[in-house]
Coordinates of C-alpha atoms (C1' of nucleotides) in Angstrom, one line a residue:
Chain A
X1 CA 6.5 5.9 50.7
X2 CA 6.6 2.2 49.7
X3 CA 7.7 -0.1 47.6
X4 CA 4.9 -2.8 46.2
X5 CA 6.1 -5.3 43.6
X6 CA 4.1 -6.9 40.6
X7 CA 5.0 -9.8 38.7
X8 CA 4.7 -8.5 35.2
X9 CA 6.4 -8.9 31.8
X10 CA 7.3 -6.5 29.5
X11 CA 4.5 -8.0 27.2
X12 CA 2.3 -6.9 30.0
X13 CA 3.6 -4.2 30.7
X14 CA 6.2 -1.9 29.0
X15 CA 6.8 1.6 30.3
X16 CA 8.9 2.4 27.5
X17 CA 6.5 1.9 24.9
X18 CA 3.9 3.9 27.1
X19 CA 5.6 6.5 27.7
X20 CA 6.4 7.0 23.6
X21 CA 3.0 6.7 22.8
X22 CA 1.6 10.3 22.9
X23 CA -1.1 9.7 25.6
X24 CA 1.0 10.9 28.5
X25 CA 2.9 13.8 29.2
X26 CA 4.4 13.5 32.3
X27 CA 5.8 10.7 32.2
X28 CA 9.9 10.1 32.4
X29 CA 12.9 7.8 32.5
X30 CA 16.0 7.6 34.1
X31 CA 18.8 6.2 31.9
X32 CA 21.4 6.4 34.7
X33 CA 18.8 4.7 37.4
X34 CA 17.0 3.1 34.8
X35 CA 14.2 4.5 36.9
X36 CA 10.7 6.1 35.4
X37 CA 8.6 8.6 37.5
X38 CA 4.9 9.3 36.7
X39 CA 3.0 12.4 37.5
X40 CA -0.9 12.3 37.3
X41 CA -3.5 15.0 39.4
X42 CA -1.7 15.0 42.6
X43 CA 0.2 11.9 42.8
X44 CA 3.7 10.6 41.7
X45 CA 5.2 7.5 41.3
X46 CA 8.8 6.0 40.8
X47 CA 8.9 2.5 39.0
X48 CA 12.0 -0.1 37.9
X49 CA 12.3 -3.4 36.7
X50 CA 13.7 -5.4 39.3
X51 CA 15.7 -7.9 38.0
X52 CA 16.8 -10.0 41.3
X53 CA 13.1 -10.6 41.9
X54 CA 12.1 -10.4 38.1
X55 CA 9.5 -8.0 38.4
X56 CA 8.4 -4.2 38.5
X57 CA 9.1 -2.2 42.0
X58 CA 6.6 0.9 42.8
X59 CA 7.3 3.3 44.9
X60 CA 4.8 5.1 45.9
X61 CA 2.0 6.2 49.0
X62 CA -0.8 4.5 47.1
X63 CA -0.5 1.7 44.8
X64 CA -4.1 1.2 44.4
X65 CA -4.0 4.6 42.9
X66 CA -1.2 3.4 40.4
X67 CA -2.7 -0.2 39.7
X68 CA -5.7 1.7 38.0
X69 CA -3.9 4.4 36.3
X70 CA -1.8 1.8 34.6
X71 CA -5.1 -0.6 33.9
X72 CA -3.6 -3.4 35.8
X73 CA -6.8 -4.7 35.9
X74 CA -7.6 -5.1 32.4
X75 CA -6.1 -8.3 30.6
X76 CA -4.4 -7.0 27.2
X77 CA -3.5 -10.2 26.3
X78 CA -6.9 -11.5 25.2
X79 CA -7.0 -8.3 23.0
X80 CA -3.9 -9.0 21.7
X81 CA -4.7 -12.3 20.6
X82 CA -8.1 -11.3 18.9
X83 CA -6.0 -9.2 17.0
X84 CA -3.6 -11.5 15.9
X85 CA -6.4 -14.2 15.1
X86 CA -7.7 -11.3 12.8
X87 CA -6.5 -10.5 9.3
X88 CA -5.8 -6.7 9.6
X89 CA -1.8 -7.0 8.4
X90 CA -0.7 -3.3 9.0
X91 CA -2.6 -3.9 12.9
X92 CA -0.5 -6.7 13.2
X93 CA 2.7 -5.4 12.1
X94 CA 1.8 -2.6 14.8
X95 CA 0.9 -5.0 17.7
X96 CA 4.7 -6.8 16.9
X97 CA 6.5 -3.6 18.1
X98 CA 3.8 -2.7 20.2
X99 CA 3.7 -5.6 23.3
X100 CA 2.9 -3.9 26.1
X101 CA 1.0 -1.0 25.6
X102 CA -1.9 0.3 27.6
X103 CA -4.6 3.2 27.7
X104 CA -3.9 4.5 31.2
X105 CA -6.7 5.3 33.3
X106 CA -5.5 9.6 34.1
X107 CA -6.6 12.4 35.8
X108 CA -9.8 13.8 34.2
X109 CA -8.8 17.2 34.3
X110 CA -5.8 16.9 33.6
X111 CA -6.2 15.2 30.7
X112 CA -8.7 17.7 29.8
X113 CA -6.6 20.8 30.0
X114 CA -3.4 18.4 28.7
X115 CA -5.2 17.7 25.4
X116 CA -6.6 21.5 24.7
X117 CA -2.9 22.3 24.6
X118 CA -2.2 19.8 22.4
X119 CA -4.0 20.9 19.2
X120 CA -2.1 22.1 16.6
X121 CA 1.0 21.5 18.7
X122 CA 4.0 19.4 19.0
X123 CA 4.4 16.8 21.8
X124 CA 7.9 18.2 22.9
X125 CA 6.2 21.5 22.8
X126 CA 3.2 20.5 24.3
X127 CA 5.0 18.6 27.3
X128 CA 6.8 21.8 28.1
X129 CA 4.0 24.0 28.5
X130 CA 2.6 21.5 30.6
X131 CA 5.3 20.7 33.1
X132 CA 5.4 25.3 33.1
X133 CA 1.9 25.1 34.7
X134 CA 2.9 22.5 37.2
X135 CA 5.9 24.4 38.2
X136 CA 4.8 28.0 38.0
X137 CA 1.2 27.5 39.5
X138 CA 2.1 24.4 42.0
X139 CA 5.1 22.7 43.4
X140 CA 6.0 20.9 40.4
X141 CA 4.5 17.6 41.2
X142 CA 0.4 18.1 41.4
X143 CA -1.5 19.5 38.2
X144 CA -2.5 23.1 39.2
X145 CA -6.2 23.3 40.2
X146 CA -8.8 24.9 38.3
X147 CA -8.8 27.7 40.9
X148 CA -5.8 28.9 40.3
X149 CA -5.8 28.4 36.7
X150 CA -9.3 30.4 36.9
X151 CA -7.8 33.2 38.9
X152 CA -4.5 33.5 36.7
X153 CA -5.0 36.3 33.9
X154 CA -5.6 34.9 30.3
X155 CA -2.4 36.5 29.0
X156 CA -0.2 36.0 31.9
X157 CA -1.5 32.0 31.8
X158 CA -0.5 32.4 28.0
X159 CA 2.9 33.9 28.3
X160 CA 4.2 31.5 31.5
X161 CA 3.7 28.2 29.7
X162 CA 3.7 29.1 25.8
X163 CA 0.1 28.7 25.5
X164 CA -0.8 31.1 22.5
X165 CA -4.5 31.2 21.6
X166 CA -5.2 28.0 23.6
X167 CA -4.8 30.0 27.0
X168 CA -8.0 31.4 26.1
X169 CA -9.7 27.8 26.2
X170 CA -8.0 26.8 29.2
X171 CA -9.1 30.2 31.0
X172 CA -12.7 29.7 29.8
X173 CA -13.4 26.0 31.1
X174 CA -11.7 26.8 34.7
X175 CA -13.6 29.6 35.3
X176 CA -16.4 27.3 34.3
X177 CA -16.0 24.8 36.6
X178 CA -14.7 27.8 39.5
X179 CA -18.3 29.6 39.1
X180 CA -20.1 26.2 39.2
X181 CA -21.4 26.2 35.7
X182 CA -20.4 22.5 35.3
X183 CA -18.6 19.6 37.3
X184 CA -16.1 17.2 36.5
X185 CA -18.5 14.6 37.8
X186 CA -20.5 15.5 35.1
X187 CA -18.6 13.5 32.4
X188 CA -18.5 9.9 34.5
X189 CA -20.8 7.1 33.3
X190 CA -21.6 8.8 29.7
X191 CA -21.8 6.4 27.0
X192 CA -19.0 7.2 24.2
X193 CA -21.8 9.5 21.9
X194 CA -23.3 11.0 25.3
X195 CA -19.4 12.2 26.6
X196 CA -18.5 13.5 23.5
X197 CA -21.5 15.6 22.8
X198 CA -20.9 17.4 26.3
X199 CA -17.1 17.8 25.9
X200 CA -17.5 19.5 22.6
X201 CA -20.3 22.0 24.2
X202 CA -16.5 23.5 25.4
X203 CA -15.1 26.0 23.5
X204 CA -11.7 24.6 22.5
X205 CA -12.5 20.6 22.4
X206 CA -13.5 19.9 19.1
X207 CA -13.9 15.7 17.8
X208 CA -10.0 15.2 18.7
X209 CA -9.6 16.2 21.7
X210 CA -12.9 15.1 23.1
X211 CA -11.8 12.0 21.4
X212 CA -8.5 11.6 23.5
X213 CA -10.2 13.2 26.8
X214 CA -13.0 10.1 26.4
X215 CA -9.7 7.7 25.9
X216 CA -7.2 8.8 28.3
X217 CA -9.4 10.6 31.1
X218 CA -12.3 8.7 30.8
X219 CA -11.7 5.2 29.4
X220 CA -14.2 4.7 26.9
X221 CA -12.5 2.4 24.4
X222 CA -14.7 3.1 21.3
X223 CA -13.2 6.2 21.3
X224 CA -10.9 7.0 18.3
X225 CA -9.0 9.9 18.2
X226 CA -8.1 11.2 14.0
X227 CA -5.0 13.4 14.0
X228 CA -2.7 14.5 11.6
X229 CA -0.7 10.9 11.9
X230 CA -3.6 8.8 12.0
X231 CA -5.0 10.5 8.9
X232 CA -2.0 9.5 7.0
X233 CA -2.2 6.1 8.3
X234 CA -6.1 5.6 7.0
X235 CA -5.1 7.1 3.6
X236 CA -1.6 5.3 3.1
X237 CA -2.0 1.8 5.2
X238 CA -6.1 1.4 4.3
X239 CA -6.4 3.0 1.4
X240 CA -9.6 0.9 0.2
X241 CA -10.9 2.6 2.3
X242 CA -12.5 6.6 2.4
X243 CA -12.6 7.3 6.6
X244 CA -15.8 6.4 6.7
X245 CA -15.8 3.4 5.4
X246 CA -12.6 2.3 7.3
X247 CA -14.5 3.8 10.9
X248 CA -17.7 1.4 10.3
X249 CA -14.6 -1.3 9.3
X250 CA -13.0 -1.0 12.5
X251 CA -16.6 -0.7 15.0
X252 CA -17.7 -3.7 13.0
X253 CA -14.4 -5.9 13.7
X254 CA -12.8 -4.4 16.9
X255 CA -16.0 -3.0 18.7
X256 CA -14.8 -1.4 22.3
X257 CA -10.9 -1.7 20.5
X258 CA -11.0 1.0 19.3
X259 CA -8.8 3.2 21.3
X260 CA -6.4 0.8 21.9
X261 CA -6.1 -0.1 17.9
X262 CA -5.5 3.4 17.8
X263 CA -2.5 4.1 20.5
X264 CA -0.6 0.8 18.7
X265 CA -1.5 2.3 15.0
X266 CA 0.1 5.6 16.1
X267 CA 2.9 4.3 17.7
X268 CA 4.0 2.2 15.0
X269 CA 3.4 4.6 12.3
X270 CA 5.7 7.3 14.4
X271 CA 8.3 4.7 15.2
X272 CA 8.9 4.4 11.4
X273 CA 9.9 8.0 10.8
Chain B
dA1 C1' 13.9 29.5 6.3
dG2 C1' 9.9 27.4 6.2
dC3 C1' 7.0 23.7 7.2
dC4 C1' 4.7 21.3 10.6
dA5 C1' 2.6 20.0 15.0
dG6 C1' -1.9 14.3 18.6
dG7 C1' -7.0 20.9 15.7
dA8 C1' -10.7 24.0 16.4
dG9 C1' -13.4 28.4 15.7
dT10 C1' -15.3 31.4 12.4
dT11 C1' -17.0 32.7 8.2
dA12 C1' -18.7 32.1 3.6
dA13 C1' -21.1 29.5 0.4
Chain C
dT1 C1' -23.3 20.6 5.8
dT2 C1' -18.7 21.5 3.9
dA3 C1' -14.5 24.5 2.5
dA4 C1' -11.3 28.0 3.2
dC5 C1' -9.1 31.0 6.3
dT6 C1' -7.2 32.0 10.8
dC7 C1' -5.3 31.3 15.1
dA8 C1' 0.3 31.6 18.7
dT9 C1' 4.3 29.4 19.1
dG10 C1' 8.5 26.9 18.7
dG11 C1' 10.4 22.1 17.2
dC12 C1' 13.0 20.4 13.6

DNA sequence: AGCCAGGAGTTAA
DNA sequence: TTAACTCATGGC
């Protein structure tokens, strides 16, 4: 372990926001130590703001590893100001409580099997069946491997981590990828229509999920992921618009935004409940 | 107690 | 192609 510091303000950077914003689930914070830990594939990190050198302190074996998971590389703040140039006011109001959000670059699979849990589920919920599979079939800290998921009965996968009709998804796509029917490689260097046609070939991934798997485990920005929350938010904050209209809207103004139009949308919207 | 949750599969028309 | 029905489970 290590510690490696980088200069970054909460504008840049804001772990809190992040971490409320629905597109991790193992991520945590600390209010004693003021510390957060992340958790993605096989790798965890433990992160502060370091106020005697004003700047964010990771500890970790490989930062490189971390400086692409958090998009380090990518410069939000020349997104943010195209937005705020722009005239979408409800965008705006979203972007003011929103500084310092970013789509983080996560574990393929784990995103995969992360967001065929989610459906029809509740993020409390969902994050506790999530950290069950990393505790009951690994050590807690690496997402389990598709091998042993593949190799756990359907029902037992179900009952240890409150899965319901979803283990059946989860079960299908590991023993998919334990026989050799399909690779993870498979997905990388798809354009947005390409990767979403061959998610949804899986049973379980339907536009949403394939959506947030393209988002979150892949990093296609065009991608737009249309829940529950986000449905209410087109029909109560656009509402000259029908979706279609308001989808060619947004690829015509914010082309490769998209996704991350979306994560401050949904943030805001939820913050105001 | 009952509705809802970061939806998707199946079936009927 | 779209609409209605169904699917486990627990958070609130």
């Amino acid at each position: 372990m290590a510690i490696f510091k980088q200069e970054l303000t909460l504008e840049e950077f804001n772990p809190e926001i992040i971490m409320n914003s629905g597109q991790v689930f193992r991520m945590t914070y600390d209010k004693k130590t003021r510390v957060y830990e992340a958790k993605s594939g096989s790798r965890e990190v433990l992160f502060y703001f370091n106020e005697k050198d004003d700047c964010f302190d990771f500890v970790c074996e490989n930062f490189e590893f971390w400086k692409a998971y958090f998009d380090f590389d990518t410069d939000y703040g020349r997104i943010n100001r195209q937005i705020l140039l722009g005239e979408d006011a409800f965008l705006k109001k979203a972007l003011d409580v929103s500084f310092g959000m970013r789509i983080l670059r996560q574990d393929l699979f784990e995103t995969i099997i992360s967001y065929m849990i989610s459906q029809n589920n509740n993020i409390p919920r969902i994050k506790k069946s999530i950290n069950a599979l990393c505790d009951y079939l690994s050590d807690g800290v690496a997402f389990p491997t598709y091998e042993v998921l593949a190799s756990v009965p359907e029902a037992e996968l179900s009952a240890l981590a409150g899965l319901g009709y979803r283990a059946e998804y989860i079960s299908l796509f590991c023993k998919g990828l334990a026989g050799g029917e399909f690779s993870l490689e498979d997905y990388h260097g798809l354009t947005y229509e390409v990767a979403l046609e061959a998610l949804m070939k899986h049973k379980g991934i339907g536009p949403k999920v394939a959506n947030c798997i393209a988002l979150y485990g892949l990093h296609i920005m065009d991608s737009y992921p249309i829940d529950t929350w986000m449905k209410k938010i087109i029909k109560e904050d656009y509402s000259q618009y029908d979706l279609k209209s308001y989808m060619d809207y947004l690829h015509g103004n914010y082309p490769r935004m998209e996704g991350y139009i979306q994560q401050l949308q949904f943030y805001y919207k939820r913050s105001l409940k």
